[in-house]
Amino acid sequence: MRKLFLSIIALTLGIGAWAQETQSVDYIDADGQQKTVTATVVTNETGTLSGWNVVLGSDVQTGTLVCNGDVHLILADGAKLTATGNNQSKTPGIEVSGEGNSLTIYGQASQSGQLRAIGGDRGAGIGGGFQGSGSNITIYGGLVNATGGQGGSGIGGGFQGSGSNITIYGGLVNATGGQGGSGIGGGFQGSGSNITIYG
């Protein structure tokens, strides 16, 4: 009986350790209105993004973040996220690739939240990895700096990958391609399409 009781405690503690923290946070939506949503807090251990997410820390550093489904990322005022792709695996900083996956980035009131996405060798900053396409990327706010690895775009396709359905409505965006890659669009030998910038 005592052994069973201790096992239950250990199991409960284990579940608690794996639970992801969520918080109610404000963001500025597509219409410029302040809205509130419950979002998962991005930490140094985060590897996959799904649903609503928020960056709160002033120095959050991760490897490649993989978008799974319709992903929304809020850059809280004063927060900074650095996502760095892997050179050996040739992954992007933030992977937005494949059917059904998308990324939408929002800021808060002062638009001071920062994202730095750095592609690994031949990967995009935000989008596809080596020979991977990046699509369905929308930015409404925040300070976004995206740098591609060699042959990768800043935002869009990796080396030999295309970039499409990329829309920027606001925020401050700096997108720099690696050698042979575009700032926004296709990687080296890749194409770019349906790219729209407002403002």
mmCIF file with all atom_site columns, C-alpha atoms in Angstrom:
data_model
loop_
_atom_site.group_PDB
_atom_site.id
_atom_site.type_symbol
_atom_site.label_atom_id
_atom_site.label_alt_id
_atom_site.label_comp_id
_atom_site.label_asym_id
_atom_site.label_entity_id
_atom_site.label_seq_id
_atom_site.pdbx_PDB_ins_code
_atom_site.Cartn_x
_atom_site.Cartn_y
_atom_site.Cartn_z
_atom_site.occupancy
_atom_site.B_iso_or_equiv
_atom_site.pdbx_formal_charge
_atom_site.auth_seq_id
_atom_site.auth_comp_id
_atom_site.auth_asym_id
_atom_site.auth_atom_id
_atom_site.pdbx_PDB_model_num
ATOM 1   C CA . MET A 1 1   ? 0.000  0.000  0.000   1.00 0.00 ? 1   MET A CA 1
ATOM 2   C CA . ARG A 1 2   ? 2.820  2.372  0.922   1.00 0.00 ? 2   ARG A CA 1
ATOM 3   C CA . LYS A 1 3   ? 4.623  1.545  -2.343  1.00 0.00 ? 3   LYS A CA 1
ATOM 4   C CA . LEU A 1 4   ? 1.437  2.279  -4.349  1.00 0.00 ? 4   LEU A CA 1
ATOM 5   C CA . PHE A 1 5   ? 0.970  5.597  -2.523  1.00 0.00 ? 5   PHE A CA 1
ATOM 6   C CA . LEU A 1 6   ? 4.564  6.655  -3.300  1.00 0.00 ? 6   LEU A CA 1
ATOM 7   C CA . SER A 1 7   ? 4.118  5.645  -6.948  1.00 0.00 ? 7   SER A CA 1
ATOM 8   C CA . ILE A 1 8   ? 1.030  7.848  -7.229  1.00 0.00 ? 8   ILE A CA 1
ATOM 9   C CA . ILE A 1 9   ? 2.960  10.797 -5.749  1.00 0.00 ? 9   ILE A CA 1
ATOM 10  C CA . ALA A 1 10  ? 5.852  10.228 -8.168  1.00 0.00 ? 10  ALA A CA 1
ATOM 11  C CA . LEU A 1 11  ? 3.451  10.024 -11.109 1.00 0.00 ? 11  LEU A CA 1
ATOM 12  C CA . THR A 1 12  ? 1.703  13.244 -10.045 1.00 0.00 ? 12  THR A CA 1
ATOM 13  C CA . LEU A 1 13  ? 5.014  15.088 -9.694  1.00 0.00 ? 13  LEU A CA 1
ATOM 14  C CA . GLY A 1 14  ? 6.112  13.788 -13.093 1.00 0.00 ? 14  GLY A CA 1
ATOM 15  C CA . ILE A 1 15  ? 2.960  15.068 -14.767 1.00 0.00 ? 15  ILE A CA 1
ATOM 16  C CA . GLY A 1 16  ? 3.411  18.448 -13.085 1.00 0.00 ? 16  GLY A CA 1
ATOM 17  C CA . ALA A 1 17  ? 6.995  18.705 -14.288 1.00 0.00 ? 17  ALA A CA 1
ATOM 18  C CA . TRP A 1 18  ? 5.907  18.184 -17.913 1.00 0.00 ? 18  TRP A CA 1
ATOM 19  C CA . ALA A 1 19  ? 2.954  20.588 -17.774 1.00 0.00 ? 19  ALA A CA 1
ATOM 20  C CA . GLN A 1 20  ? 3.404  23.699 -19.893 1.00 0.00 ? 20  GLN A CA 1
ATOM 21  C CA . GLU A 1 21  ? 2.720  27.037 -18.262 1.00 0.00 ? 21  GLU A CA 1
ATOM 22  C CA . THR A 1 22  ? -0.084 29.134 -19.706 1.00 0.00 ? 22  THR A CA 1
ATOM 23  C CA . GLN A 1 23  ? -0.938 32.776 -19.076 1.00 0.00 ? 23  GLN A CA 1
ATOM 24  C CA . SER A 1 24  ? -3.653 35.214 -20.048 1.00 0.00 ? 24  SER A CA 1
ATOM 25  C CA . VAL A 1 25  ? -1.987 37.873 -22.206 1.00 0.00 ? 25  VAL A CA 1
ATOM 26  C CA . ASP A 1 26  ? -2.944 40.872 -24.336 1.00 0.00 ? 26  ASP A CA 1
ATOM 27  C CA . TYR A 1 27  ? -1.994 41.319 -27.977 1.00 0.00 ? 27  TYR A CA 1
ATOM 28  C CA . ILE A 1 28  ? -2.780 43.669 -30.845 1.00 0.00 ? 28  ILE A CA 1
ATOM 29  C CA . ASP A 1 29  ? -4.912 41.893 -33.443 1.00 0.00 ? 29  ASP A CA 1
ATOM 30  C CA . ALA A 1 30  ? -5.227 42.334 -37.208 1.00 0.00 ? 30  ALA A CA 1
ATOM 31  C CA . ASP A 1 31  ? -7.582 45.305 -36.776 1.00 0.00 ? 31  ASP A CA 1
ATOM 32  C CA . GLY A 1 32  ? -5.265 47.110 -34.361 1.00 0.00 ? 32  GLY A CA 1
ATOM 33  C CA . GLN A 1 33  ? -7.496 46.246 -31.410 1.00 0.00 ? 33  GLN A CA 1
ATOM 34  C CA . GLN A 1 34  ? -6.233 44.903 -28.097 1.00 0.00 ? 34  GLN A CA 1
ATOM 35  C CA . LYS A 1 35  ? -7.458 41.395 -27.406 1.00 0.00 ? 35  LYS A CA 1
ATOM 36  C CA . THR A 1 36  ? -6.795 38.872 -24.639 1.00 0.00 ? 36  THR A CA 1
ATOM 37  C CA . VAL A 1 37  ? -6.057 35.183 -25.027 1.00 0.00 ? 37  VAL A CA 1
ATOM 38  C CA . THR A 1 38  ? -4.677 32.300 -22.950 1.00 0.00 ? 38  THR A CA 1
ATOM 39  C CA . ALA A 1 39  ? -1.305 31.310 -24.413 1.00 0.00 ? 39  ALA A CA 1
ATOM 40  C CA . THR A 1 40  ? 1.455  28.792 -23.694 1.00 0.00 ? 40  THR A CA 1
ATOM 41  C CA . VAL A 1 41  ? 4.656  30.411 -22.435 1.00 0.00 ? 41  VAL A CA 1
ATOM 42  C CA . VAL A 1 42  ? 7.691  29.780 -24.670 1.00 0.00 ? 42  VAL A CA 1
ATOM 43  C CA . THR A 1 43  ? 10.786 28.689 -22.705 1.00 0.00 ? 43  THR A CA 1
ATOM 44  C CA . ASN A 1 44  ? 14.338 27.586 -23.501 1.00 0.00 ? 44  ASN A CA 1
ATOM 45  C CA . GLU A 1 45  ? 13.054 23.983 -23.634 1.00 0.00 ? 45  GLU A CA 1
ATOM 46  C CA . THR A 1 46  ? 10.291 24.628 -26.180 1.00 0.00 ? 46  THR A CA 1
ATOM 47  C CA . GLY A 1 47  ? 10.705 22.728 -29.457 1.00 0.00 ? 47  GLY A CA 1
ATOM 48  C CA . THR A 1 48  ? 7.217  22.670 -30.974 1.00 0.00 ? 48  THR A CA 1
ATOM 49  C CA . LEU A 1 49  ? 4.668  25.455 -31.249 1.00 0.00 ? 49  LEU A CA 1
ATOM 50  C CA . SER A 1 50  ? 0.947  24.807 -31.531 1.00 0.00 ? 50  SER A CA 1
ATOM 51  C CA . GLY A 1 51  ? -2.070 27.012 -30.917 1.00 0.00 ? 51  GLY A CA 1
ATOM 52  C CA . TRP A 1 52  ? -1.413 30.275 -29.068 1.00 0.00 ? 52  TRP A CA 1
ATOM 53  C CA . ASN A 1 53  ? 2.043  31.007 -27.616 1.00 0.00 ? 53  ASN A CA 1
ATOM 54  C CA . VAL A 1 54  ? 3.674  33.964 -25.880 1.00 0.00 ? 54  VAL A CA 1
ATOM 55  C CA . VAL A 1 55  ? 7.273  35.035 -25.284 1.00 0.00 ? 55  VAL A CA 1
ATOM 56  C CA . LEU A 1 56  ? 7.632  36.718 -21.882 1.00 0.00 ? 56  LEU A CA 1
ATOM 57  C CA . GLY A 1 57  ? 11.317 36.340 -20.957 1.00 0.00 ? 57  GLY A CA 1
ATOM 58  C CA . SER A 1 58  ? 13.960 38.903 -21.893 1.00 0.00 ? 58  SER A CA 1
ATOM 59  C CA . ASP A 1 59  ? 16.421 36.247 -23.129 1.00 0.00 ? 59  ASP A CA 1
ATOM 60  C CA . VAL A 1 60  ? 14.654 33.088 -24.300 1.00 0.00 ? 60  VAL A CA 1
ATOM 61  C CA . GLN A 1 61  ? 16.918 30.924 -26.495 1.00 0.00 ? 61  GLN A CA 1
ATOM 62  C CA . THR A 1 62  ? 15.819 27.788 -28.325 1.00 0.00 ? 62  THR A CA 1
ATOM 63  C CA . GLY A 1 63  ? 16.851 25.523 -31.166 1.00 0.00 ? 63  GLY A CA 1
ATOM 64  C CA . THR A 1 64  ? 14.557 25.136 -34.154 1.00 0.00 ? 64  THR A CA 1
ATOM 65  C CA . LEU A 1 65  ? 10.915 25.788 -33.298 1.00 0.00 ? 65  LEU A CA 1
ATOM 66  C CA . VAL A 1 66  ? 8.569  23.638 -35.390 1.00 0.00 ? 66  VAL A CA 1
ATOM 67  C CA . CYS A 1 67  ? 5.090  25.008 -36.117 1.00 0.00 ? 67  CYS A CA 1
ATOM 68  C CA . ASN A 1 68  ? 2.422  22.337 -35.808 1.00 0.00 ? 68  ASN A CA 1
ATOM 69  C CA . GLY A 1 69  ? -0.923 23.455 -37.210 1.00 0.00 ? 69  GLY A CA 1
ATOM 70  C CA . ASP A 1 70  ? -2.235 27.013 -37.021 1.00 0.00 ? 70  ASP A CA 1
ATOM 71  C CA . VAL A 1 71  ? 0.307  28.734 -34.747 1.00 0.00 ? 71  VAL A CA 1
ATOM 72  C CA . HIS A 1 72  ? -0.001 32.200 -33.172 1.00 0.00 ? 72  HIS A CA 1
ATOM 73  C CA . LEU A 1 73  ? 3.028  33.770 -31.482 1.00 0.00 ? 73  LEU A CA 1
ATOM 74  C CA . ILE A 1 74  ? 2.785  36.875 -29.270 1.00 0.00 ? 74  ILE A CA 1
ATOM 75  C CA . LEU A 1 75  ? 5.967  38.873 -28.612 1.00 0.00 ? 75  LEU A CA 1
ATOM 76  C CA . ALA A 1 76  ? 5.303  40.533 -25.244 1.00 0.00 ? 76  ALA A CA 1
ATOM 77  C CA . ASP A 1 77  ? 6.706  44.028 -24.710 1.00 0.00 ? 77  ASP A CA 1
ATOM 78  C CA . GLY A 1 78  ? 10.310 43.773 -23.500 1.00 0.00 ? 78  GLY A CA 1
ATOM 79  C CA . ALA A 1 79  ? 10.589 40.064 -24.369 1.00 0.00 ? 79  ALA A CA 1
ATOM 80  C CA . LYS A 1 80  ? 13.195 38.549 -26.683 1.00 0.00 ? 80  LYS A CA 1
ATOM 81  C CA . LEU A 1 81  ? 13.232 35.139 -28.347 1.00 0.00 ? 81  LEU A CA 1
ATOM 82  C CA . THR A 1 82  ? 16.205 33.770 -30.297 1.00 0.00 ? 82  THR A CA 1
ATOM 83  C CA . ALA A 1 83  ? 15.504 30.595 -32.303 1.00 0.00 ? 83  ALA A CA 1
ATOM 84  C CA . THR A 1 84  ? 18.565 29.091 -33.991 1.00 0.00 ? 84  THR A CA 1
ATOM 85  C CA . GLY A 1 85  ? 18.520 26.331 -36.601 1.00 0.00 ? 85  GLY A CA 1
ATOM 86  C CA . ASN A 1 86  ? 20.906 23.398 -36.591 1.00 0.00 ? 86  ASN A CA 1
ATOM 87  C CA . ASN A 1 87  ? 23.790 23.467 -39.091 1.00 0.00 ? 87  ASN A CA 1
ATOM 88  C CA . GLN A 1 88  ? 24.137 19.682 -39.318 1.00 0.00 ? 88  GLN A CA 1
ATOM 89  C CA . SER A 1 89  ? 20.416 19.057 -39.736 1.00 0.00 ? 89  SER A CA 1
ATOM 90  C CA . LYS A 1 90  ? 20.077 22.143 -41.986 1.00 0.00 ? 90  LYS A CA 1
ATOM 91  C CA . THR A 1 91  ? 16.969 23.331 -40.168 1.00 0.00 ? 91  THR A CA 1
ATOM 92  C CA . PRO A 1 92  ? 15.448 26.823 -40.085 1.00 0.00 ? 92  PRO A CA 1
ATOM 93  C CA . GLY A 1 93  ? 15.186 28.978 -36.988 1.00 0.00 ? 93  GLY A CA 1
ATOM 94  C CA . ILE A 1 94  ? 11.395 28.599 -37.028 1.00 0.00 ? 94  ILE A CA 1
ATOM 95  C CA . GLU A 1 95  ? 10.009 25.909 -39.331 1.00 0.00 ? 95  GLU A CA 1
ATOM 96  C CA . VAL A 1 96  ? 6.769  26.807 -41.091 1.00 0.00 ? 96  VAL A CA 1
ATOM 97  C CA . SER A 1 97  ? 6.498  24.158 -43.767 1.00 0.00 ? 97  SER A CA 1
ATOM 98  C CA . GLY A 1 98  ? 4.018  21.603 -45.010 1.00 0.00 ? 98  GLY A CA 1
ATOM 99  C CA . GLU A 1 99  ? 0.287  21.603 -45.588 1.00 0.00 ? 99  GLU A CA 1
ATOM 100 C CA . GLY A 1 100 ? -1.852 22.833 -42.714 1.00 0.00 ? 100 GLY A CA 1
ATOM 101 C CA . ASN A 1 101 ? 0.956  24.638 -40.887 1.00 0.00 ? 101 ASN A CA 1
ATOM 102 C CA . SER A 1 102 ? 1.090  28.413 -40.485 1.00 0.00 ? 102 SER A CA 1
ATOM 103 C CA . LEU A 1 103 ? 2.601  31.113 -38.288 1.00 0.00 ? 103 LEU A CA 1
ATOM 104 C CA . THR A 1 104 ? 1.115  34.463 -37.283 1.00 0.00 ? 104 THR A CA 1
ATOM 105 C CA . ILE A 1 105 ? 3.186  36.882 -35.194 1.00 0.00 ? 105 ILE A CA 1
ATOM 106 C CA . TYR A 1 106 ? 1.718  39.645 -33.009 1.00 0.00 ? 106 TYR A CA 1
ATOM 107 C CA . GLY A 1 107 ? 3.088  42.383 -30.775 1.00 0.00 ? 107 GLY A CA 1
ATOM 108 C CA . GLN A 1 108 ? 1.702  44.149 -27.738 1.00 0.00 ? 108 GLN A CA 1
ATOM 109 C CA . ALA A 1 109 ? 0.952  47.843 -27.111 1.00 0.00 ? 109 ALA A CA 1
ATOM 110 C CA . SER A 1 110 ? 4.489  49.275 -27.488 1.00 0.00 ? 110 SER A CA 1
ATOM 111 C CA . GLN A 1 111 ? 5.564  46.723 -30.125 1.00 0.00 ? 111 GLN A CA 1
ATOM 112 C CA . SER A 1 112 ? 8.913  46.208 -28.348 1.00 0.00 ? 112 SER A CA 1
ATOM 113 C CA . GLY A 1 113 ? 8.894  42.391 -28.227 1.00 0.00 ? 113 GLY A CA 1
ATOM 114 C CA . GLN A 1 114 ? 11.692 40.871 -30.306 1.00 0.00 ? 114 GLN A CA 1
ATOM 115 C CA . LEU A 1 115 ? 12.130 37.718 -32.360 1.00 0.00 ? 115 LEU A CA 1
ATOM 116 C CA . ARG A 1 116 ? 15.495 36.717 -33.803 1.00 0.00 ? 116 ARG A CA 1
ATOM 117 C CA . ALA A 1 117 ? 15.268 33.690 -36.081 1.00 0.00 ? 117 ALA A CA 1
ATOM 118 C CA . ILE A 1 118 ? 18.545 32.320 -37.471 1.00 0.00 ? 118 ILE A CA 1
ATOM 119 C CA . GLY A 1 119 ? 18.597 29.551 -40.055 1.00 0.00 ? 119 GLY A CA 1
ATOM 120 C CA . GLY A 1 120 ? 21.077 26.716 -39.853 1.00 0.00 ? 120 GLY A CA 1
ATOM 121 C CA . ASP A 1 121 ? 23.204 25.895 -42.916 1.00 0.00 ? 121 ASP A CA 1
ATOM 122 C CA . ARG A 1 122 ? 20.878 26.111 -45.963 1.00 0.00 ? 122 ARG A CA 1
ATOM 123 C CA . GLY A 1 123 ? 17.837 26.796 -43.803 1.00 0.00 ? 123 GLY A CA 1
ATOM 124 C CA . ALA A 1 124 ? 15.621 29.886 -43.770 1.00 0.00 ? 124 ALA A CA 1
ATOM 125 C CA . GLY A 1 125 ? 15.381 32.147 -40.756 1.00 0.00 ? 125 GLY A CA 1
ATOM 126 C CA . ILE A 1 126 ? 11.607 31.553 -40.747 1.00 0.00 ? 126 ILE A CA 1
ATOM 127 C CA . GLY A 1 127 ? 10.201 28.966 -43.165 1.00 0.00 ? 127 GLY A CA 1
ATOM 128 C CA . GLY A 1 128 ? 11.796 25.893 -44.706 1.00 0.00 ? 128 GLY A CA 1
ATOM 129 C CA . GLY A 1 129 ? 14.956 23.903 -44.100 1.00 0.00 ? 129 GLY A CA 1
ATOM 130 C CA . PHE A 1 130 ? 17.266 22.428 -46.744 1.00 0.00 ? 130 PHE A CA 1
ATOM 131 C CA . GLN A 1 131 ? 15.181 21.939 -49.930 1.00 0.00 ? 131 GLN A CA 1
ATOM 132 C CA . GLY A 1 132 ? 12.125 22.854 -47.879 1.00 0.00 ? 132 GLY A CA 1
ATOM 133 C CA . SER A 1 133 ? 9.493  25.429 -48.725 1.00 0.00 ? 133 SER A CA 1
ATOM 134 C CA . GLY A 1 134 ? 8.154  27.999 -46.288 1.00 0.00 ? 134 GLY A CA 1
ATOM 135 C CA . SER A 1 135 ? 4.633  29.350 -46.539 1.00 0.00 ? 135 SER A CA 1
ATOM 136 C CA . ASN A 1 136 ? 1.645  30.811 -44.714 1.00 0.00 ? 136 ASN A CA 1
ATOM 137 C CA . ILE A 1 137 ? 3.606  33.320 -42.622 1.00 0.00 ? 137 ILE A CA 1
ATOM 138 C CA . THR A 1 138 ? 1.903  36.509 -41.393 1.00 0.00 ? 138 THR A CA 1
ATOM 139 C CA . ILE A 1 139 ? 3.358  39.320 -39.283 1.00 0.00 ? 139 ILE A CA 1
ATOM 140 C CA . TYR A 1 140 ? 1.189  41.927 -37.548 1.00 0.00 ? 140 TYR A CA 1
ATOM 141 C CA . GLY A 1 141 ? 3.664  43.341 -35.048 1.00 0.00 ? 141 GLY A CA 1
ATOM 142 C CA . GLY A 1 142 ? 6.847  43.092 -33.017 1.00 0.00 ? 142 GLY A CA 1
ATOM 143 C CA . LEU A 1 143 ? 10.499 43.446 -33.948 1.00 0.00 ? 143 LEU A CA 1
ATOM 144 C CA . VAL A 1 144 ? 11.314 40.533 -36.241 1.00 0.00 ? 144 VAL A CA 1
ATOM 145 C CA . ASN A 1 145 ? 14.858 39.814 -37.416 1.00 0.00 ? 145 ASN A CA 1
ATOM 146 C CA . ALA A 1 146 ? 15.134 36.772 -39.688 1.00 0.00 ? 146 ALA A CA 1
ATOM 147 C CA . THR A 1 147 ? 18.459 35.640 -41.155 1.00 0.00 ? 147 THR A CA 1
ATOM 148 C CA . GLY A 1 148 ? 18.871 32.693 -43.514 1.00 0.00 ? 148 GLY A CA 1
ATOM 149 C CA . GLY A 1 149 ? 21.783 30.276 -43.460 1.00 0.00 ? 149 GLY A CA 1
ATOM 150 C CA . GLN A 1 150 ? 23.853 29.793 -46.620 1.00 0.00 ? 150 GLN A CA 1
ATOM 151 C CA . GLY A 1 151 ? 21.427 29.620 -49.533 1.00 0.00 ? 151 GLY A CA 1
ATOM 152 C CA . GLY A 1 152 ? 18.382 30.107 -47.303 1.00 0.00 ? 152 GLY A CA 1
ATOM 153 C CA . SER A 1 153 ? 15.987 33.048 -47.339 1.00 0.00 ? 153 SER A CA 1
ATOM 154 C CA . GLY A 1 154 ? 15.380 35.292 -44.387 1.00 0.00 ? 154 GLY A CA 1
ATOM 155 C CA . ILE A 1 155 ? 11.653 34.490 -44.524 1.00 0.00 ? 155 ILE A CA 1
ATOM 156 C CA . GLY A 1 156 ? 10.480 31.786 -46.921 1.00 0.00 ? 156 GLY A CA 1
ATOM 157 C CA . GLY A 1 157 ? 12.276 28.858 -48.508 1.00 0.00 ? 157 GLY A CA 1
ATOM 158 C CA . GLY A 1 158 ? 15.461 27.107 -47.552 1.00 0.00 ? 158 GLY A CA 1
ATOM 159 C CA . PHE A 1 159 ? 18.147 26.210 -50.099 1.00 0.00 ? 159 PHE A CA 1
ATOM 160 C CA . GLN A 1 160 ? 16.279 25.167 -53.300 1.00 0.00 ? 160 GLN A CA 1
ATOM 161 C CA . GLY A 1 161 ? 12.983 25.777 -51.510 1.00 0.00 ? 161 GLY A CA 1
ATOM 162 C CA . SER A 1 162 ? 10.193 28.193 -52.412 1.00 0.00 ? 162 SER A CA 1
ATOM 163 C CA . GLY A 1 163 ? 8.549  30.856 -50.270 1.00 0.00 ? 163 GLY A CA 1
ATOM 164 C CA . SER A 1 164 ? 4.871  31.730 -50.667 1.00 0.00 ? 164 SER A CA 1
ATOM 165 C CA . ASN A 1 165 ? 1.856  33.241 -48.933 1.00 0.00 ? 165 ASN A CA 1
ATOM 166 C CA . ILE A 1 166 ? 3.926  35.640 -46.830 1.00 0.00 ? 166 ILE A CA 1
ATOM 167 C CA . THR A 1 167 ? 2.153  38.796 -45.612 1.00 0.00 ? 167 THR A CA 1
ATOM 168 C CA . ILE A 1 168 ? 3.493  41.646 -43.482 1.00 0.00 ? 168 ILE A CA 1
ATOM 169 C CA . TYR A 1 169 ? 0.957  44.118 -42.080 1.00 0.00 ? 169 TYR A CA 1
ATOM 170 C CA . GLY A 1 170 ? 3.028  45.823 -39.413 1.00 0.00 ? 170 GLY A CA 1
ATOM 171 C CA . GLY A 1 171 ? 5.903  45.671 -36.969 1.00 0.00 ? 171 GLY A CA 1
ATOM 172 C CA . LEU A 1 172 ? 9.542  46.220 -37.869 1.00 0.00 ? 172 LEU A CA 1
ATOM 173 C CA . VAL A 1 173 ? 10.864 43.391 -40.039 1.00 0.00 ? 173 VAL A CA 1
ATOM 174 C CA . ASN A 1 174 ? 14.478 42.842 -41.081 1.00 0.00 ? 174 ASN A CA 1
ATOM 175 C CA . ALA A 1 175 ? 14.856 39.832 -43.368 1.00 0.00 ? 175 ALA A CA 1
ATOM 176 C CA . THR A 1 176 ? 18.294 38.881 -44.710 1.00 0.00 ? 176 THR A CA 1
ATOM 177 C CA . GLY A 1 177 ? 18.969 35.920 -46.969 1.00 0.00 ? 177 GLY A CA 1
ATOM 178 C CA . GLY A 1 178 ? 22.105 33.816 -46.748 1.00 0.00 ? 178 GLY A CA 1
ATOM 179 C CA . GLN A 1 179 ? 24.437 33.693 -49.760 1.00 0.00 ? 179 GLN A CA 1
ATOM 180 C CA . GLY A 1 180 ? 22.212 33.252 -52.823 1.00 0.00 ? 180 GLY A CA 1
ATOM 181 C CA . GLY A 1 181 ? 18.964 33.411 -50.845 1.00 0.00 ? 181 GLY A CA 1
ATOM 182 C CA . SER A 1 182 ? 16.353 36.178 -50.906 1.00 0.00 ? 182 SER A CA 1
ATOM 183 C CA . GLY A 1 183 ? 15.408 38.351 -47.985 1.00 0.00 ? 183 GLY A CA 1
ATOM 184 C CA . ILE A 1 184 ? 11.761 37.331 -48.384 1.00 0.00 ? 184 ILE A CA 1
ATOM 185 C CA . GLY A 1 185 ? 10.743 34.592 -50.839 1.00 0.00 ? 185 GLY A CA 1
ATOM 186 C CA . GLY A 1 186 ? 12.716 31.680 -52.232 1.00 0.00 ? 186 GLY A CA 1
ATOM 187 C CA . GLY A 1 187 ? 16.033 30.268 -51.187 1.00 0.00 ? 187 GLY A CA 1
ATOM 188 C CA . PHE A 1 188 ? 18.893 29.706 -53.658 1.00 0.00 ? 188 PHE A CA 1
ATOM 189 C CA . GLN A 1 189 ? 17.336 28.277 -56.862 1.00 0.00 ? 189 GLN A CA 1
ATOM 190 C CA . GLY A 1 190 ? 13.912 28.541 -55.258 1.00 0.00 ? 190 GLY A CA 1
ATOM 191 C CA . SER A 1 191 ? 10.938 30.680 -56.234 1.00 0.00 ? 191 SER A CA 1
ATOM 192 C CA . GLY A 1 192 ? 8.896  33.266 -54.356 1.00 0.00 ? 192 GLY A CA 1
ATOM 193 C CA . SER A 1 193 ? 5.177  33.995 -54.797 1.00 0.00 ? 193 SER A CA 1
ATOM 194 C CA . ASN A 1 194 ? 2.187  35.664 -53.146 1.00 0.00 ? 194 ASN A CA 1
ATOM 195 C CA . ILE A 1 195 ? 4.253  38.039 -51.006 1.00 0.00 ? 195 ILE A CA 1
ATOM 196 C CA . THR A 1 196 ? 2.466  41.165 -49.773 1.00 0.00 ? 196 THR A CA 1
ATOM 197 C CA . ILE A 1 197 ? 3.757  44.028 -47.608 1.00 0.00 ? 197 ILE A CA 1
ATOM 198 C CA . TYR A 1 198 ? 1.435  46.763 -46.351 1.00 0.00 ? 198 TYR A CA 1
ATOM 199 C CA . GLY A 1 199 ? 2.329  50.153 -44.865 1.00 0.00 ? 199 GLY A CA 1
#
